[in-house]
């Protein structure tokens, strides 16, 4: 089937390449001419495992190409996926839908009668209905469906090719048939396919993100209680995770969530609920957001205490800039928020990250950056582990101890082997864990 993908950012470029890889003919559209030129040369605009090879393969096959020409895109196909951003508004918590509206307004008058617009952007409930009313004045023969994405950065290609579920919100059997044809390989492979109304489809995405964000903030709230009580949040998380009703996923205590989805999505969801007159039903999301933000402040406060009460004149090394590993995305990165806060209090801060330094440097030019871990930690009075890249677990703490001023580590992701670091002479601290650690282990009991 022929289709266009409008917007070649994180969601759009992955969707376009994956749809081409399963056999569709895809035309990607973006207003950024430089990005389109790079994509046409099979150079992705983001770091995402597996994407570069996938892009090279599908561009070379001829099934995937790119353009900046809206007229060409409108004429190319009858199915158009909208993958543009929906950032938070500058003056409120609500989602900014100007880019979605611009696509519909620009595309609709140029489309063939009977065309289908399929939204993948994360939008407030009621957006499809509003766009349908908007379309009636421009292109009454055009239909809109909503098909939210559920991509995890670092696993986006996998999540598109082998999704846990497909959700489509449609208003006609024809739209359902089109989407079933597009996703036929996934459906035949047994992927659950939920066909519902557009409002429910819109809500599925924000409800899922809100629930996951709540789990993260819950365990981080427990970490704060554990700090006060002298308890161990990691053992607590392991124990409650054994309950099949709770599960282990998203119960990893640490610095909290960031990125382009969870923070803005829970805020936009709460704002939309207020507009619908049911704000009290999701009022807890404000606390979820506050707990997440407080984790950053708690990390800065603990680092300040560990370094002696003041950052002024001290060297601080930060391991990690991306908001999560296997990504170069620094949008609302907890790691960079902490690094910037420490720098603002007078420290000299050097940041390392395997993939995100260009984006981090553009967002925080006042910080220092390096691709060399040893260089980042040179003469450091404190090292902060803020993004859980696997390679940080491979660092030899004995070797790193030779370049720092003081062997002090704050593991705000709690993924380093504390025993190994401490045996190498490091003082290692983590949120919600006793210091020094005397922790219980599954199937064992320690008594004094």
XYZ file of C-alpha atoms in Angstrom:
448
model
C 0.000 0.000 0.000
C 1.107 3.590 -0.614
C 1.205 6.001 2.310
C 2.798 9.219 3.453
C 4.326 9.912 6.828
C 4.168 13.605 7.720
C 6.793 14.688 10.219
C 10.142 12.889 10.246
C 11.081 13.312 13.867
C 11.471 10.451 16.303
C 8.075 8.832 15.686
C 7.808 9.643 11.988
C 11.189 8.415 10.780
C 10.864 5.122 12.663
C 7.308 4.559 11.423
C 8.226 5.403 7.826
C 11.228 3.081 7.751
C 9.381 0.208 9.415
C 6.354 0.484 7.125
C 8.660 0.439 4.109
C 10.493 -2.574 5.513
C 7.291 -4.635 5.680
C 6.584 -3.868 2.036
C 4.651 -0.607 1.767
C 5.621 2.306 -0.462
C 6.279 5.270 1.818
C 6.893 8.954 1.209
C 8.167 10.927 4.201
C 7.361 14.643 4.353
C 8.993 17.368 6.424
C 9.469 21.129 6.109
C 13.113 20.823 7.202
C 15.019 20.615 3.903
C 18.313 19.774 5.598
C 16.723 16.854 7.433
C 15.072 15.587 4.244
C 18.403 15.698 2.421
C 20.044 13.679 5.209
C 17.235 11.130 5.257
C 17.380 10.753 1.488
C 21.024 9.849 2.019
C 19.929 7.317 4.688
C 21.333 9.395 7.556
C 18.888 9.375 10.497
C 18.367 12.576 12.532
C 18.379 10.651 15.827
C 20.327 7.881 17.487
C 18.155 4.800 17.784
C 19.511 1.231 17.796
C 18.873 -0.483 14.458
C 17.476 2.586 12.717
C 20.493 3.472 10.581
C 20.649 0.019 8.976
C 16.886 -0.077 8.529
C 16.874 3.327 6.869
C 19.724 2.389 4.548
C 17.954 -0.820 3.517
C 14.570 0.750 2.813
C 15.918 3.822 1.003
C 18.089 1.587 -1.191
C 15.070 -0.603 -1.980
C 13.173 2.384 -3.384
C 10.214 1.761 -1.081
C 11.108 4.762 1.078
C 11.859 8.271 -0.091
C 11.459 11.776 1.283
C 10.234 15.180 0.175
C 9.466 18.699 1.358
C 6.667 19.086 -1.210
C 3.196 18.905 0.359
C 1.495 18.788 -3.064
C 3.607 15.760 -4.016
C 2.718 14.066 -0.754
C -1.005 14.693 -1.166
C -0.927 13.194 -4.663
C 1.249 10.226 -3.694
C -1.257 8.279 -1.574
C -4.707 8.182 -0.024
C -3.454 7.310 3.462
C -1.490 9.911 5.415
C 0.072 9.347 8.863
C 0.506 12.495 10.968
C 3.576 12.218 13.215
C 4.311 15.823 14.169
C 5.146 16.979 17.687
C 2.643 18.057 20.327
C 4.843 19.869 22.866
C 3.630 21.522 26.031
C 2.362 25.053 25.547
C 4.705 27.732 26.820
C 2.092 29.400 28.992
C 0.205 26.359 30.301
C 0.374 22.607 30.827
C -1.875 21.914 27.838
C -0.618 20.323 24.616
C 0.298 22.633 21.752
C -1.607 21.304 18.712
C -0.567 23.951 16.210
C 1.575 21.506 14.209
C -1.220 18.930 13.972
C -3.648 21.645 12.880
C -1.185 22.968 10.310
C -0.816 19.531 8.730
C -4.569 19.036 8.452
C -5.152 22.545 7.105
C -2.363 22.230 4.560
C -3.028 18.681 3.442
C -6.814 18.467 3.360
C -7.573 20.742 0.365
C -4.982 18.878 -1.719
C -6.024 15.300 -0.947
C -8.018 12.989 -3.149
C -11.663 12.433 -2.157
C -11.980 9.494 0.195
C -8.483 9.877 1.645
C -7.694 8.888 5.219
C -5.657 10.910 7.706
C -4.251 8.745 10.513
C -2.960 10.556 13.567
C -0.079 9.025 15.519
C 0.842 12.102 17.552
C -0.080 12.068 21.243
C -3.070 14.377 21.599
C -5.717 15.313 24.177
C -8.944 13.352 24.055
C -11.400 15.039 21.699
C -8.774 16.092 19.164
C -10.060 13.813 16.397
C -13.604 15.097 16.843
C -12.359 18.682 16.681
C -10.347 17.981 13.535
C -13.326 16.281 11.900
C -15.376 19.436 12.436
C -12.491 21.446 11.008
C -12.306 19.183 7.945
C -15.987 19.483 7.120
C -15.332 23.039 5.937
C -12.317 22.071 3.808
C -12.566 18.449 2.657
C -15.831 16.766 3.691
C -14.862 13.525 1.902
C -11.721 13.027 3.983
C -11.815 10.816 7.098
C -9.662 10.961 10.249
C -8.624 8.024 12.425
C -6.271 7.879 15.407
C -3.558 5.264 15.839
C -1.362 6.171 18.852
C 2.255 5.044 19.022
C 3.700 3.196 22.016
C 7.405 3.518 21.305
C 10.143 3.257 23.893
C 13.244 5.212 22.993
C 16.030 2.697 22.566
C 13.527 0.060 21.409
C 11.538 2.010 18.817
C 12.262 -0.229 15.831
C 11.440 -3.334 17.851
C 8.262 -1.748 19.226
C 7.067 -0.843 15.720
C 7.849 -4.180 14.098
C 6.718 -6.316 17.054
C 4.344 -4.125 19.079
C 2.671 -5.315 22.257
C -0.649 -4.066 20.868
C -2.132 -1.992 18.064
C -4.855 0.527 18.845
C -6.922 2.262 16.161
C -9.773 4.693 16.688
C -11.999 4.818 13.619
C -15.421 6.032 12.554
C -16.006 3.635 9.639
C -15.448 0.053 8.543
C -13.455 1.372 5.594
C -10.902 3.074 7.857
C -10.614 -0.097 9.929
C -10.041 -2.163 6.770
C -7.277 0.186 5.597
C -5.458 -0.009 8.914
C -5.863 -3.770 9.114
C -4.251 -4.039 5.684
C -1.369 -1.765 6.687
C -0.648 -3.750 9.843
C -1.458 -7.188 8.374
C 1.989 -8.712 9.128
C 1.705 -7.756 12.805
C -1.909 -8.908 13.092
C -1.101 -12.235 11.426
C 1.757 -12.647 13.920
C -0.765 -12.453 16.767
C -0.380 -8.835 17.896
C -3.584 -7.777 19.727
C -5.576 -5.345 17.558
C -7.954 -2.995 19.371
C -10.427 -1.254 17.090
C -12.378 1.393 18.958
C -13.696 4.924 18.710
C -11.203 7.793 18.278
C -11.718 9.195 21.786
C -10.835 5.877 23.417
C -7.774 5.493 21.168
C -6.582 8.976 22.163
C -7.046 8.145 25.845
C -5.230 4.803 25.683
C -1.870 6.493 25.054
C -2.090 9.166 27.757
C -3.603 6.724 30.239
C -0.759 4.251 29.676
C 1.913 6.941 30.091
C 0.195 8.283 33.195
C 0.076 4.845 34.792
C 3.754 4.151 34.085
C 4.770 7.585 35.356
C 2.774 6.892 38.522
C 4.684 3.643 39.141
C 8.006 5.452 38.764
C 7.015 8.252 41.107
C 5.561 5.781 43.600
C 8.823 3.881 43.999
C 10.767 7.144 44.197
C 8.429 8.323 46.946
C 9.202 5.054 48.730
C 12.920 5.803 48.278
C 12.440 9.084 50.124
C 10.657 7.272 52.953
C 13.442 4.676 53.027
C 16.046 7.417 53.353
C 14.209 8.783 56.372
C 13.671 5.363 57.944
C 17.049 3.792 57.175
C 15.426 1.151 54.963
C 16.454 -0.264 51.568
C 14.228 0.715 48.643
C 15.779 -1.814 46.245
C 14.833 -4.753 48.435
C 11.423 -3.161 49.006
C 10.884 -2.903 45.225
C 11.981 -6.487 44.670
C 9.624 -7.745 47.359
C 6.505 -5.868 46.265
C 7.280 -6.652 42.627
C 6.838 -10.351 43.336
C 3.133 -9.610 43.750
C 1.656 -10.530 40.356
C -0.789 -7.649 40.672
C 2.115 -5.193 40.854
C 5.041 -6.658 38.887
C 8.651 -5.527 38.729
C 8.639 -3.283 35.669
C 8.959 0.461 36.301
C 9.755 -0.093 39.968
C 13.411 0.887 39.636
C 14.137 3.757 42.047
C 16.363 6.567 40.859
C 16.473 10.016 39.383
C 13.041 9.747 37.772
C 11.629 10.126 34.286
C 12.245 12.728 31.607
C 12.121 12.813 27.831
C 9.540 14.084 25.404
C 6.598 11.935 26.570
C 5.912 11.316 30.245
C 6.330 14.852 31.639
C 4.331 16.679 28.978
C 1.757 13.904 28.573
C 0.707 13.730 32.218
C 0.506 17.527 32.384
C -1.556 17.710 29.199
C -3.827 14.916 30.444
C -4.477 16.766 33.694
C -5.097 20.010 31.796
C -7.572 18.320 29.439
C -9.378 16.711 32.366
C -9.792 20.178 33.881
C -11.306 21.397 30.597
C -13.744 18.480 30.672
C -14.727 19.298 34.255
C -13.204 16.142 35.750
C -9.881 17.522 36.942
C -10.311 16.006 40.411
C -10.336 12.512 38.885
C -6.692 12.844 37.823
C -5.508 15.343 40.437
C -2.985 12.738 41.627
C -1.019 13.340 38.406
C 0.103 16.700 39.777
C 1.679 14.862 42.717
C 3.233 12.302 40.363
C 4.849 15.190 38.489
C 5.996 16.882 41.708
C 7.566 13.694 43.114
C 9.468 13.275 39.862
C 10.747 16.836 39.948
C 11.640 16.492 43.638
C 13.962 13.573 42.817
C 16.168 16.004 40.937
C 16.264 18.391 43.881
C 16.982 15.519 46.269
C 19.886 14.381 44.100
C 21.367 17.876 44.057
C 20.939 18.142 47.836
C 22.606 14.780 48.467
C 25.474 15.665 46.132
C 25.927 18.969 47.951
C 26.108 17.185 51.301
C 28.564 14.594 49.985
C 30.890 17.256 48.644
C 30.991 19.108 51.944
C 28.049 21.513 51.958
C 28.922 23.740 48.999
C 29.695 23.157 45.330
C 31.673 26.372 44.967
C 35.163 25.693 43.643
C 34.675 21.934 43.341
C 34.946 19.671 40.281
C 31.946 17.448 39.601
C 31.810 14.723 36.944
C 28.465 13.697 35.479
C 28.064 10.345 33.740
C 25.109 10.654 31.390
C 23.313 13.410 29.509
C 20.507 11.612 27.656
C 17.263 11.209 29.554
C 17.642 7.427 29.224
C 20.215 4.991 27.811
C 20.261 3.980 24.118
C 19.055 7.431 23.083
C 20.532 10.816 22.209
C 17.368 12.594 23.396
C 18.065 15.244 26.043
C 14.581 16.760 26.201
C 13.684 17.272 29.875
C 16.720 15.187 30.817
C 16.966 14.702 34.603
C 20.732 14.258 34.237
C 21.239 17.618 32.563
C 18.821 19.340 34.948
C 20.946 18.129 37.876
C 24.203 19.030 36.124
C 22.967 22.552 35.360
C 21.720 23.069 38.923
C 25.095 22.030 40.359
C 26.943 24.269 37.932
C 24.707 27.197 38.907
C 25.924 26.751 42.500
C 29.542 27.270 41.514
C 30.888 23.851 40.586
C 32.968 23.073 37.521
C 30.906 20.368 35.793
C 32.116 18.001 33.072
C 29.570 15.713 31.421
C 30.123 12.446 29.564
C 27.611 10.601 27.382
C 28.188 8.018 24.621
C 25.642 9.462 22.173
C 23.944 12.642 23.373
C 26.754 15.193 23.623
C 25.842 17.212 20.510
C 22.248 17.642 21.667
C 23.356 18.291 25.252
C 25.873 20.918 24.176
C 23.200 22.721 22.151
C 20.771 22.695 25.097
C 23.292 23.538 27.858
C 26.271 25.359 26.331
C 27.406 26.501 29.777
C 28.395 22.944 30.731
C 31.613 21.182 29.707
C 31.366 17.949 27.700
C 33.720 15.142 26.763
C 33.577 11.718 25.090
C 36.263 10.419 27.459
C 35.069 9.106 30.838
C 38.514 9.554 32.399
C 38.673 13.136 31.158
C 35.236 13.854 32.617
C 36.341 12.503 35.992
C 39.793 14.079 36.072
C 40.354 15.724 39.491
C 36.659 15.296 40.312
C 35.642 15.760 43.924
C 32.448 13.816 43.232
C 31.172 11.624 40.366
C 27.439 11.451 39.635
C 25.981 8.505 37.713
C 22.813 9.985 36.197
C 21.989 7.975 33.050
C 22.058 4.174 33.181
C 24.152 3.491 30.093
C 25.365 -0.165 30.216
C 28.968 0.912 29.570
C 29.082 2.695 32.903
C 28.664 -0.692 34.539
C 31.836 -1.802 32.763
C 34.021 0.956 34.239
C 36.946 -0.297 36.302
C 36.558 1.640 39.581
C 40.190 0.983 40.541
C 41.416 2.648 37.365
C 38.969 5.530 37.659
C 40.095 6.129 41.252
C 43.514 7.098 39.885
C 42.182 10.192 38.069
C 39.689 11.626 40.569
C 40.510 13.945 43.429
C 38.288 11.987 45.815
C 36.737 8.562 45.101
C 33.148 9.533 45.825
C 30.228 8.271 43.683
C 26.532 9.181 43.816
C 24.707 6.474 41.879
C 21.370 8.164 41.206
C 20.282 5.281 38.936
C 21.282 2.540 41.376
C 22.612 0.265 38.631
C 26.295 0.132 39.592
C 27.640 -2.774 41.645
C 28.102 -1.054 44.995
C 30.231 -3.857 46.439
C 32.712 -3.685 43.560
C 33.056 0.083 43.801
C 33.418 0.078 47.575
C 36.021 -2.680 47.457
C 38.014 -0.411 45.132
C 38.035 2.308 47.787
C 35.053 4.354 46.652
C 32.389 5.850 48.862
C 29.212 5.057 46.956
C 25.784 6.476 47.809
C 22.381 5.824 46.254
C 18.915 7.237 46.842
C 16.805 5.223 49.245
C 19.594 2.872 50.342
C 21.347 2.616 53.724
C 24.845 4.078 53.798
C 26.991 2.115 54.210
C 24.740 -0.589 52.783
C 23.804 -3.595 54.884
C 21.006 -4.923 52.732
C 18.920 -8.047 52.864
C 18.962 -10.496 49.993
C 16.264 -12.758 48.643
C 16.227 -16.116 50.437
C 18.621 -14.928 53.130
C 18.429 -13.290 56.512
C 21.020 -11.037 58.139
C 20.888 -10.402 61.886
C 23.187 -8.574 64.245
